[in-house]
């Protein structure tokens, strides 16, 4: 595929992300606390997490390494960051969850696989065929600042995820009000961290597919966060009313 066609397809995909946003705000994706019946057959949620995140890991690495352009150290580094995130998300995160017996609709898992494959295709195909990073890009301010933001976001995301997971003692179920650190400012610092992380990635790679992926991340995560926030407010009478949903002091 030539770059022009690639770009047109990518723009169409980015427009779709913008269209999906308001729908996702209105219809909370039915997994985790929003699980409800009526979404068809279900699958164990840990298995679903693994199966839906693994395709992203594989497709980017395979396409990134097998394209027409021989990968240089920058490309290997970018792929390393991708593996770091998706390796953790596919093979560690699902097994840390304290959600024994919880299910996820197969339809949600399949739509996540679709979303991951398309995003992964665009990024991997770009890295394997069109990317042209000179080696001195390692010292480019976009790379350095973007990388710092990426790791900051990853740190916030993982720390908050594991804090939330550990709110349940082994064998417990149900929900508690999270407290302390960023949780005093927003309901979902884990989502906030992930949004920061992929913003950093978009800056450090400075390419359209990563920008598109960032748009999709926001189109998925901001509605999910707004739904979580509303859920907390409805579930807990004493939920702190100065807490925002995802961006401290703003949203
Ligand atoms: P949640 O915050 O809903 O849940 C994370 C884990 O903590 C779950 O096991 C959940 O249990 C548990 N948990 C959450 N809140 C509480 C609480 N108050 N009391 C007790 N346990 C709690 O995260 P998501 O499922 O929305 O997302 C998980 C990860 O995946 C995040 O890092 C997120 O950023 C990422 N993600 C990324 C997307 C993207 O487009 N890039 C899209 C969606 C998620 P339970 O499952 O039972 O609710």
PDB file of C-alpha atoms and ligand atoms in Angstrom:
ATOM      1  CA  UNK A   1       0.000   0.000   0.000  1.00  0.00           C
ATOM      2  CA  UNK A   2       1.363   3.478  -0.781  1.00  0.00           C
ATOM      3  CA  UNK A   3       1.568   6.160   1.905  1.00  0.00           C
ATOM      4  CA  UNK A   4      -1.249   8.247   0.413  1.00  0.00           C
ATOM      5  CA  UNK A   5      -3.766   5.370   0.605  1.00  0.00           C
ATOM      6  CA  UNK A   6      -2.498   4.507   4.075  1.00  0.00           C
ATOM      7  CA  UNK A   7      -3.103   8.086   5.195  1.00  0.00           C
ATOM      8  CA  UNK A   8      -6.661   8.220   3.798  1.00  0.00           C
ATOM      9  CA  UNK A   9      -7.565   4.979   5.551  1.00  0.00           C
ATOM     10  CA  UNK A  10      -6.047   6.266   8.749  1.00  0.00           C
ATOM     11  CA  UNK A  11      -7.979   9.544   8.586  1.00  0.00           C
ATOM     12  CA  UNK A  12     -11.232   7.603   8.106  1.00  0.00           C
ATOM     13  CA  UNK A  13     -10.329   5.502  11.168  1.00  0.00           C
ATOM     14  CA  UNK A  14      -9.618   8.644  13.193  1.00  0.00           C
ATOM     15  CA  UNK A  15     -12.978  10.147  12.263  1.00  0.00           C
ATOM     16  CA  UNK A  16     -14.634   6.953  13.458  1.00  0.00           C
ATOM     17  CA  UNK A  17     -12.981   7.418  16.880  1.00  0.00           C
ATOM     18  CA  UNK A  18     -14.602  10.848  17.159  1.00  0.00           C
ATOM     19  CA  UNK A  19     -18.007   9.389  16.217  1.00  0.00           C
ATOM     20  CA  UNK A  20     -17.692   6.550  18.722  1.00  0.00           C
ATOM     21  CA  UNK A  21     -17.015   8.894  21.643  1.00  0.00           C
ATOM     22  CA  UNK A  22     -20.598  10.117  22.352  1.00  0.00           C
ATOM     23  CA  UNK A  23     -21.981   6.597  21.886  1.00  0.00           C
ATOM     24  CA  UNK A  24     -19.517   5.206  24.419  1.00  0.00           C
ATOM     25  CA  UNK A  25     -20.534   7.888  26.920  1.00  0.00           C
ATOM     26  CA  UNK A  26     -24.176   6.877  26.607  1.00  0.00           C
ATOM     27  CA  UNK A  27     -23.672   3.089  26.620  1.00  0.00           C
ATOM     28  CA  UNK A  28     -21.234   1.963  29.322  1.00  0.00           C
ATOM     29  CA  UNK A  29     -19.196  -0.987  28.047  1.00  0.00           C
ATOM     30  CA  UNK A  30     -20.648  -3.919  30.035  1.00  0.00           C
ATOM     31  CA  UNK A  31     -17.616  -5.307  31.842  1.00  0.00           C
ATOM     32  CA  UNK A  32     -16.170  -4.818  35.326  1.00  0.00           C
ATOM     33  CA  UNK A  33     -18.611  -2.776  37.453  1.00  0.00           C
ATOM     34  CA  UNK A  34     -20.863  -2.170  34.432  1.00  0.00           C
ATOM     35  CA  UNK A  35     -21.410  -5.890  33.778  1.00  0.00           C
ATOM     36  CA  UNK A  36     -25.045  -6.612  32.921  1.00  0.00           C
ATOM     37  CA  UNK A  37     -27.032  -9.284  31.145  1.00  0.00           C
ATOM     38  CA  UNK A  38     -28.290  -9.050  27.568  1.00  0.00           C
ATOM     39  CA  UNK A  39     -24.951  -8.881  25.756  1.00  0.00           C
ATOM     40  CA  UNK A  40     -24.856 -12.496  24.614  1.00  0.00           C
ATOM     41  CA  UNK A  41     -22.509 -15.325  25.597  1.00  0.00           C
ATOM     42  CA  UNK A  42     -19.838 -14.594  28.177  1.00  0.00           C
ATOM     43  CA  UNK A  43     -16.264 -15.622  28.835  1.00  0.00           C
ATOM     44  CA  UNK A  44     -14.063 -15.625  31.938  1.00  0.00           C
ATOM     45  CA  UNK A  45     -12.818 -12.054  32.290  1.00  0.00           C
ATOM     46  CA  UNK A  46      -9.110 -12.888  32.842  1.00  0.00           C
ATOM     47  CA  UNK A  47      -9.079 -15.043  29.746  1.00  0.00           C
ATOM     48  CA  UNK A  48     -10.857 -12.245  27.863  1.00  0.00           C
ATOM     49  CA  UNK A  49      -8.234  -9.679  28.942  1.00  0.00           C
ATOM     50  CA  UNK A  50      -5.446 -11.930  27.713  1.00  0.00           C
ATOM     51  CA  UNK A  51      -7.121 -12.801  24.409  1.00  0.00           C
ATOM     52  CA  UNK A  52      -8.109  -9.240  23.583  1.00  0.00           C
ATOM     53  CA  UNK A  53      -4.773  -7.572  24.377  1.00  0.00           C
ATOM     54  CA  UNK A  54      -2.434 -10.162  22.861  1.00  0.00           C
ATOM     55  CA  UNK A  55      -3.344  -9.340  19.217  1.00  0.00           C
ATOM     56  CA  UNK A  56      -2.135  -5.753  19.717  1.00  0.00           C
ATOM     57  CA  UNK A  57       1.177  -7.043  20.981  1.00  0.00           C
ATOM     58  CA  UNK A  58       1.663  -9.489  18.131  1.00  0.00           C
ATOM     59  CA  UNK A  59       0.503  -7.461  15.134  1.00  0.00           C
ATOM     60  CA  UNK A  60       2.636  -4.390  15.837  1.00  0.00           C
ATOM     61  CA  UNK A  61       5.791  -6.402  16.447  1.00  0.00           C
ATOM     62  CA  UNK A  62       5.295  -8.682  13.431  1.00  0.00           C
ATOM     63  CA  UNK A  63       4.454  -5.868  10.991  1.00  0.00           C
ATOM     64  CA  UNK A  64       7.120  -3.588  12.460  1.00  0.00           C
ATOM     65  CA  UNK A  65       9.822  -6.198  11.919  1.00  0.00           C
ATOM     66  CA  UNK A  66       8.730  -7.630   8.561  1.00  0.00           C
ATOM     67  CA  UNK A  67       8.040  -4.500   6.495  1.00  0.00           C
ATOM     68  CA  UNK A  68      10.078  -3.172   3.598  1.00  0.00           C
ATOM     69  CA  UNK A  69      12.251  -0.933   5.752  1.00  0.00           C
ATOM     70  CA  UNK A  70      14.906  -2.681   7.821  1.00  0.00           C
ATOM     71  CA  UNK A  71      14.314  -1.713  11.475  1.00  0.00           C
ATOM     72  CA  UNK A  72      16.977   0.415  13.120  1.00  0.00           C
ATOM     73  CA  UNK A  73      17.627   0.903  16.835  1.00  0.00           C
ATOM     74  CA  UNK A  74      14.913   3.561  17.157  1.00  0.00           C
ATOM     75  CA  UNK A  75      12.304   1.183  15.750  1.00  0.00           C
ATOM     76  CA  UNK A  76      13.500  -1.609  18.065  1.00  0.00           C
ATOM     77  CA  UNK A  77      13.237   0.790  20.978  1.00  0.00           C
ATOM     78  CA  UNK A  78       9.688   1.852  20.063  1.00  0.00           C
ATOM     79  CA  UNK A  79       8.691  -1.794  19.675  1.00  0.00           C
ATOM     80  CA  UNK A  80      10.272  -2.455  23.074  1.00  0.00           C
ATOM     81  CA  UNK A  81       8.009   0.165  24.672  1.00  0.00           C
ATOM     82  CA  UNK A  82       5.001  -1.415  22.991  1.00  0.00           C
ATOM     83  CA  UNK A  83       5.993  -4.864  24.246  1.00  0.00           C
ATOM     84  CA  UNK A  84       6.510  -3.471  27.745  1.00  0.00           C
ATOM     85  CA  UNK A  85       2.938  -2.151  27.877  1.00  0.00           C
ATOM     86  CA  UNK A  86       1.149  -4.936  26.040  1.00  0.00           C
ATOM     87  CA  UNK A  87       3.268  -7.735  27.529  1.00  0.00           C
ATOM     88  CA  UNK A  88       2.193  -6.542  30.962  1.00  0.00           C
ATOM     89  CA  UNK A  89      -1.429  -5.972  29.916  1.00  0.00           C
ATOM     90  CA  UNK A  90      -1.749  -9.406  28.254  1.00  0.00           C
ATOM     91  CA  UNK A  91       0.215 -11.691  30.528  1.00  0.00           C
ATOM     92  CA  UNK A  92       0.534 -10.090  33.980  1.00  0.00           C
ATOM     93  CA  UNK A  93      -2.410  -7.751  34.586  1.00  0.00           C
ATOM     94  CA  UNK A  94      -5.159 -10.378  33.954  1.00  0.00           C
ATOM     95  CA  UNK A  95      -3.651 -12.744  36.505  1.00  0.00           C
ATOM     96  CA  UNK A  96      -3.381 -10.063  39.190  1.00  0.00           C
ATOM     97  CA  UNK A  97      -7.124  -9.279  39.078  1.00  0.00           C
ATOM     98  CA  UNK A  98      -9.174 -10.232  42.146  1.00  0.00           C
ATOM     99  CA  UNK A  99     -12.328 -10.868  40.181  1.00  0.00           C
ATOM    100  CA  UNK A 100     -12.765 -14.614  40.617  1.00  0.00           C
ATOM    101  CA  UNK A 101     -15.744 -15.920  38.630  1.00  0.00           C
ATOM    102  CA  UNK A 102     -16.388 -12.626  36.857  1.00  0.00           C
ATOM    103  CA  UNK A 103     -17.384 -12.771  33.195  1.00  0.00           C
ATOM    104  CA  UNK A 104     -17.106 -10.499  30.190  1.00  0.00           C
ATOM    105  CA  UNK A 105     -19.433 -10.618  27.163  1.00  0.00           C
ATOM    106  CA  UNK A 106     -17.775 -12.305  24.197  1.00  0.00           C
ATOM    107  CA  UNK A 107     -19.016  -9.416  22.046  1.00  0.00           C
ATOM    108  CA  UNK A 108     -16.960  -6.925  24.098  1.00  0.00           C
ATOM    109  CA  UNK A 109     -13.877  -9.103  23.828  1.00  0.00           C
ATOM    110  CA  UNK A 110     -14.333  -9.444  20.055  1.00  0.00           C
ATOM    111  CA  UNK A 111     -14.834  -5.723  19.559  1.00  0.00           C
ATOM    112  CA  UNK A 112     -11.679  -5.041  21.606  1.00  0.00           C
ATOM    113  CA  UNK A 113      -9.772  -7.525  19.436  1.00  0.00           C
ATOM    114  CA  UNK A 114     -11.030  -5.718  16.328  1.00  0.00           C
ATOM    115  CA  UNK A 115     -10.045  -2.317  17.727  1.00  0.00           C
ATOM    116  CA  UNK A 116      -6.603  -3.617  18.756  1.00  0.00           C
ATOM    117  CA  UNK A 117      -5.982  -5.272  15.391  1.00  0.00           C
ATOM    118  CA  UNK A 118      -6.847  -2.167  13.364  1.00  0.00           C
ATOM    119  CA  UNK A 119      -4.837   0.184  15.576  1.00  0.00           C
ATOM    120  CA  UNK A 120      -2.012  -2.325  15.683  1.00  0.00           C
ATOM    121  CA  UNK A 121      -2.113  -2.714  11.916  1.00  0.00           C
ATOM    122  CA  UNK A 122      -1.728   1.036  11.345  1.00  0.00           C
ATOM    123  CA  UNK A 123       1.121   1.430  13.802  1.00  0.00           C
ATOM    124  CA  UNK A 124       2.974  -1.759  12.824  1.00  0.00           C
ATOM    125  CA  UNK A 125       2.593  -1.147   9.093  1.00  0.00           C
ATOM    126  CA  UNK A 126       3.867   2.408   9.505  1.00  0.00           C
ATOM    127  CA  UNK A 127       6.896   1.305  11.538  1.00  0.00           C
ATOM    128  CA  UNK A 128       7.701  -1.479   9.077  1.00  0.00           C
ATOM    129  CA  UNK A 129       7.219   0.472   5.847  1.00  0.00           C
ATOM    130  CA  UNK A 130       7.182   4.254   6.167  1.00  0.00           C
ATOM    131  CA  UNK A 131       9.008   5.224   9.359  1.00  0.00           C
ATOM    132  CA  UNK A 132      12.294   6.996   8.864  1.00  0.00           C
ATOM    133  CA  UNK A 133      13.903   7.852  12.180  1.00  0.00           C
ATOM    134  CA  UNK A 134      17.588   8.787  11.968  1.00  0.00           C
ATOM    135  CA  UNK A 135      19.651   7.461  14.873  1.00  0.00           C
ATOM    136  CA  UNK A 136      20.175  10.955  16.295  1.00  0.00           C
ATOM    137  CA  UNK A 137      16.380  11.000  16.905  1.00  0.00           C
ATOM    138  CA  UNK A 138      17.304   9.471  20.310  1.00  0.00           C
ATOM    139  CA  UNK A 139      18.410  12.968  21.348  1.00  0.00           C
ATOM    140  CA  UNK A 140      15.485  14.819  19.741  1.00  0.00           C
ATOM    141  CA  UNK A 141      13.442  16.815  22.326  1.00  0.00           C
ATOM    142  CA  UNK A 142      10.212  15.178  21.063  1.00  0.00           C
ATOM    143  CA  UNK A 143      11.688  11.772  21.812  1.00  0.00           C
ATOM    144  CA  UNK A 144      13.095  12.684  25.217  1.00  0.00           C
ATOM    145  CA  UNK A 145      10.048  14.593  26.456  1.00  0.00           C
ATOM    146  CA  UNK A 146       7.629  12.050  24.949  1.00  0.00           C
ATOM    147  CA  UNK A 147       9.509   9.168  26.569  1.00  0.00           C
ATOM    148  CA  UNK A 148       9.434  10.869  29.980  1.00  0.00           C
ATOM    149  CA  UNK A 149       5.683  11.460  29.641  1.00  0.00           C
ATOM    150  CA  UNK A 150       5.208   7.836  28.516  1.00  0.00           C
ATOM    151  CA  UNK A 151       6.914   6.465  31.635  1.00  0.00           C
ATOM    152  CA  UNK A 152       5.156   8.930  33.922  1.00  0.00           C
ATOM    153  CA  UNK A 153       1.798   7.808  32.500  1.00  0.00           C
ATOM    154  CA  UNK A 154       2.735   4.146  32.759  1.00  0.00           C
ATOM    155  CA  UNK A 155       3.760   4.610  36.391  1.00  0.00           C
ATOM    156  CA  UNK A 156       0.471   6.365  37.275  1.00  0.00           C
ATOM    157  CA  UNK A 157      -1.538   3.757  35.363  1.00  0.00           C
ATOM    158  CA  UNK A 158       0.083   0.704  36.938  1.00  0.00           C
ATOM    159  CA  UNK A 159       0.271   2.105  40.455  1.00  0.00           C
ATOM    160  CA  UNK A 160      -3.408   3.057  40.348  1.00  0.00           C
ATOM    161  CA  UNK A 161      -4.492  -0.250  38.797  1.00  0.00           C
ATOM    162  CA  UNK A 162      -2.693  -2.246  41.484  1.00  0.00           C
ATOM    163  CA  UNK A 163      -4.014   0.008  44.242  1.00  0.00           C
ATOM    164  CA  UNK A 164      -7.568  -0.636  42.980  1.00  0.00           C
ATOM    165  CA  UNK A 165      -7.009  -4.366  42.588  1.00  0.00           C
ATOM    166  CA  UNK A 166      -5.668  -4.545  46.150  1.00  0.00           C
ATOM    167  CA  UNK A 167      -8.695  -2.778  47.620  1.00  0.00           C
ATOM    168  CA  UNK A 168     -10.168  -6.278  47.739  1.00  0.00           C
ATOM    169  CA  UNK A 169      -8.518  -8.646  50.154  1.00  0.00           C
ATOM    170  CA  UNK A 170      -8.111 -12.165  48.711  1.00  0.00           C
ATOM    171  CA  UNK A 171     -11.542 -13.766  48.378  1.00  0.00           C
ATOM    172  CA  UNK A 172     -13.434 -10.455  48.769  1.00  0.00           C
ATOM    173  CA  UNK A 173     -15.754  -9.015  46.152  1.00  0.00           C
ATOM    174  CA  UNK A 174     -17.560  -5.669  45.938  1.00  0.00           C
ATOM    175  CA  UNK A 175     -16.286  -2.121  45.770  1.00  0.00           C
ATOM    176  CA  UNK A 176     -14.791   0.456  48.158  1.00  0.00           C
ATOM    177  CA  UNK A 177     -14.130   4.171  47.837  1.00  0.00           C
ATOM    178  CA  UNK A 178     -10.489   4.559  46.777  1.00  0.00           C
ATOM    179  CA  UNK A 179      -8.564   7.183  48.746  1.00  0.00           C
ATOM    180  CA  UNK A 180      -5.177   8.899  48.751  1.00  0.00           C
ATOM    181  CA  UNK A 181      -2.785  10.272  46.146  1.00  0.00           C
ATOM    182  CA  UNK A 182      -4.375  11.034  42.800  1.00  0.00           C
ATOM    183  CA  UNK A 183      -7.576   9.298  43.945  1.00  0.00           C
ATOM    184  CA  UNK A 184      -8.296  12.397  46.037  1.00  0.00           C
ATOM    185  CA  UNK A 185      -8.502  14.362  42.785  1.00  0.00           C
ATOM    186  CA  UNK A 186     -10.029  11.975  40.257  1.00  0.00           C
ATOM    187  CA  UNK A 187     -12.093   8.792  40.285  1.00  0.00           C
ATOM    188  CA  UNK A 188      -9.907   6.966  37.740  1.00  0.00           C
ATOM    189  CA  UNK A 189      -6.203   7.822  37.935  1.00  0.00           C
ATOM    190  CA  UNK A 190      -5.511   4.512  36.179  1.00  0.00           C
ATOM    191  CA  UNK A 191      -7.324   5.790  33.071  1.00  0.00           C
ATOM    192  CA  UNK A 192      -5.727   9.218  33.487  1.00  0.00           C
ATOM    193  CA  UNK A 193      -2.282   7.523  33.553  1.00  0.00           C
ATOM    194  CA  UNK A 194      -3.027   5.509  30.434  1.00  0.00           C
ATOM    195  CA  UNK A 195      -4.135   8.659  28.600  1.00  0.00           C
ATOM    196  CA  UNK A 196      -0.885  10.402  29.612  1.00  0.00           C
ATOM    197  CA  UNK A 197       1.134   7.344  28.600  1.00  0.00           C
ATOM    198  CA  UNK A 198      -0.197   7.183  25.026  1.00  0.00           C
ATOM    199  CA  UNK A 199       0.061  10.960  24.698  1.00  0.00           C
ATOM    200  CA  UNK A 200       3.772  10.555  25.473  1.00  0.00           C
ATOM    201  CA  UNK A 201       3.997   7.723  22.970  1.00  0.00           C
ATOM    202  CA  UNK A 202       2.353   9.885  20.267  1.00  0.00           C
ATOM    203  CA  UNK A 203       4.872  12.639  20.971  1.00  0.00           C
ATOM    204  CA  UNK A 204       7.933  10.408  21.025  1.00  0.00           C
ATOM    205  CA  UNK A 205       7.033   8.575  17.828  1.00  0.00           C
ATOM    206  CA  UNK A 206       5.675  11.743  16.223  1.00  0.00           C
ATOM    207  CA  UNK A 207       3.594   9.882  13.644  1.00  0.00           C
ATOM    208  CA  UNK A 208      -0.052   9.777  12.535  1.00  0.00           C
ATOM    209  CA  UNK A 209      -0.805   6.151  13.563  1.00  0.00           C
ATOM    210  CA  UNK A 210       0.300   6.900  17.143  1.00  0.00           C
ATOM    211  CA  UNK A 211      -1.837  10.045  17.125  1.00  0.00           C
ATOM    212  CA  UNK A 212      -4.751   7.969  15.877  1.00  0.00           C
ATOM    213  CA  UNK A 213      -4.120   5.415  18.622  1.00  0.00           C
ATOM    214  CA  UNK A 214      -4.115   8.246  21.148  1.00  0.00           C
ATOM    215  CA  UNK A 215      -7.475   9.461  19.838  1.00  0.00           C
ATOM    216  CA  UNK A 216      -8.902   5.962  20.141  1.00  0.00           C
ATOM    217  CA  UNK A 217      -7.509   5.614  23.659  1.00  0.00           C
ATOM    218  CA  UNK A 218      -9.333   8.797  24.647  1.00  0.00           C
ATOM    219  CA  UNK A 219     -12.499   7.724  22.804  1.00  0.00           C
ATOM    220  CA  UNK A 220     -12.493   4.509  24.883  1.00  0.00           C
ATOM    221  CA  UNK A 221     -11.218   5.725  28.200  1.00  0.00           C
ATOM    222  CA  UNK A 222     -12.831   9.127  28.748  1.00  0.00           C
ATOM    223  CA  UNK A 223     -16.382   7.730  28.367  1.00  0.00           C
ATOM    224  CA  UNK A 224     -15.454   4.753  30.587  1.00  0.00           C
ATOM    225  CA  UNK A 225     -14.152   7.127  33.212  1.00  0.00           C
ATOM    226  CA  UNK A 226     -17.258   9.324  33.075  1.00  0.00           C
ATOM    227  CA  UNK A 227     -19.366   6.194  33.527  1.00  0.00           C
ATOM    228  CA  UNK A 228     -17.218   5.004  36.453  1.00  0.00           C
ATOM    229  CA  UNK A 229     -17.457   8.430  38.086  1.00  0.00           C
ATOM    230  CA  UNK A 230     -21.246   8.523  37.786  1.00  0.00           C
ATOM    231  CA  UNK A 231     -21.429   4.948  39.114  1.00  0.00           C
ATOM    232  CA  UNK A 232     -19.355   5.899  42.212  1.00  0.00           C
ATOM    233  CA  UNK A 233     -21.578   8.916  42.866  1.00  0.00           C
ATOM    234  CA  UNK A 234     -24.733   6.798  42.644  1.00  0.00           C
ATOM    235  CA  UNK A 235     -23.353   3.878  44.654  1.00  0.00           C
ATOM    236  CA  UNK A 236     -21.751   5.751  47.564  1.00  0.00           C
ATOM    237  CA  UNK A 237     -23.719   8.494  49.344  1.00  0.00           C
ATOM    238  CA  UNK A 238     -20.529   9.759  50.960  1.00  0.00           C
ATOM    239  CA  UNK A 239     -18.522   9.877  47.718  1.00  0.00           C
ATOM    240  CA  UNK A 240     -16.298  13.009  47.840  1.00  0.00           C
ATOM    241  CA  UNK A 241     -18.073  15.610  45.748  1.00  0.00           C
ATOM    242  CA  UNK A 242     -14.971  17.643  44.922  1.00  0.00           C
ATOM    243  CA  UNK A 243     -13.457  14.664  43.063  1.00  0.00           C
ATOM    244  CA  UNK A 244     -13.384  14.938  39.263  1.00  0.00           C
ATOM    245  CA  UNK A 245     -13.661  11.981  36.873  1.00  0.00           C
ATOM    246  CA  UNK A 246     -10.354  11.836  34.991  1.00  0.00           C
ATOM    247  CA  UNK A 247      -8.456  15.126  34.746  1.00  0.00           C
ATOM    248  CA  UNK A 248      -7.718  16.779  38.105  1.00  0.00           C
ATOM    249  CA  UNK A 249      -9.680  20.069  38.633  1.00  0.00           C
ATOM    250  CA  UNK A 250     -11.046  19.952  35.068  1.00  0.00           C
ATOM    251  CA  UNK A 251     -13.170  16.969  34.028  1.00  0.00           C
TER     252      UNK A 251
HETATM  253  P1  LIG B   1     -11.188  -0.440  36.575  1.00  0.00           P
HETATM  254  O1  LIG B   1     -10.672   0.735  37.337  1.00  0.00           O
HETATM  255  O2  LIG B   1     -12.646  -0.533  36.333  1.00  0.00           O
HETATM  256  O3  LIG B   1     -10.776  -1.789  37.329  1.00  0.00           O
HETATM  257  C1  LIG B   1      -9.451  -2.187  37.558  1.00  0.00           C
HETATM  258  C2  LIG B   1      -9.468  -3.343  38.545  1.00  0.00           C
HETATM  259  O4  LIG B   1      -9.666  -2.876  39.887  1.00  0.00           O
HETATM  260  C3  LIG B   1     -10.598  -4.360  38.321  1.00  0.00           C
HETATM  261  O5  LIG B   1     -10.157  -5.603  38.739  1.00  0.00           O
HETATM  262  C4  LIG B   1     -11.713  -3.855  39.228  1.00  0.00           C
HETATM  263  O6  LIG B   1     -12.633  -4.866  39.589  1.00  0.00           O
HETATM  264  C5  LIG B   1     -10.916  -3.355  40.416  1.00  0.00           C
HETATM  265  N1  LIG B   1     -11.545  -2.173  41.042  1.00  0.00           N
HETATM  266  C6  LIG B   1     -11.734  -0.985  40.441  1.00  0.00           C
HETATM  267  N2  LIG B   1     -12.286  -0.100  41.301  1.00  0.00           N
HETATM  268  C7  LIG B   1     -12.473  -0.763  42.456  1.00  0.00           C
HETATM  269  C8  LIG B   1     -13.029  -0.374  43.726  1.00  0.00           C
HETATM  270  N3  LIG B   1     -13.474   0.869  43.930  1.00  0.00           N
HETATM  271  N4  LIG B   1     -13.092  -1.299  44.715  1.00  0.00           N
HETATM  272  C9  LIG B   1     -12.624  -2.555  44.502  1.00  0.00           C
HETATM  273  N5  LIG B   1     -12.065  -2.976  43.310  1.00  0.00           N
HETATM  274  C10 LIG B   1     -12.001  -2.088  42.309  1.00  0.00           C
HETATM  275  O7  LIG B   1     -10.357  -0.498  35.233  1.00  0.00           O
HETATM  276  P2  LIG B   1     -10.812  -0.900  33.736  1.00  0.00           P
HETATM  277  O8  LIG B   1     -11.341  -2.289  33.743  1.00  0.00           O
HETATM  278  O9  LIG B   1     -11.622   0.195  33.186  1.00  0.00           O
HETATM  279  O10 LIG B   1      -9.395  -0.854  33.000  1.00  0.00           O
HETATM  280  C11 LIG B   1      -8.331  -1.717  33.404  1.00  0.00           C
HETATM  281  C12 LIG B   1      -7.046  -1.261  32.712  1.00  0.00           C
HETATM  282  O11 LIG B   1      -7.180  -1.332  31.291  1.00  0.00           O
HETATM  283  C13 LIG B   1      -6.689   0.202  33.024  1.00  0.00           C
HETATM  284  O12 LIG B   1      -5.304   0.301  33.146  1.00  0.00           O
HETATM  285  C14 LIG B   1      -7.156   0.946  31.798  1.00  0.00           C
HETATM  286  O13 LIG B   1      -6.407   2.136  31.603  1.00  0.00           O
HETATM  287  C15 LIG B   1      -6.926  -0.079  30.684  1.00  0.00           C
HETATM  288  N6  LIG B   1      -7.850   0.125  29.580  1.00  0.00           N
HETATM  289  C16 LIG B   1      -7.358   0.658  28.409  1.00  0.00           C
HETATM  290  C17 LIG B   1      -8.195   0.927  27.357  1.00  0.00           C
HETATM  291  C18 LIG B   1      -7.644   1.544  26.113  1.00  0.00           C
HETATM  292  O14 LIG B   1      -8.417   1.866  25.214  1.00  0.00           O
HETATM  293  N7  LIG B   1      -6.346   1.727  25.975  1.00  0.00           N
HETATM  294  C19 LIG B   1      -9.632   0.632  27.431  1.00  0.00           C
HETATM  295  C20 LIG B   1     -10.054   0.085  28.690  1.00  0.00           C
HETATM  296  C21 LIG B   1      -9.189  -0.146  29.713  1.00  0.00           C
HETATM  297  P3  LIG B   1     -13.918  -5.211  38.652  1.00  0.00           P
HETATM  298  O15 LIG B   1     -13.358  -5.707  37.342  1.00  0.00           O
HETATM  299  O16 LIG B   1     -14.626  -6.256  39.429  1.00  0.00           O
HETATM  300  O17 LIG B   1     -14.714  -3.949  38.486  1.00  0.00           O
END
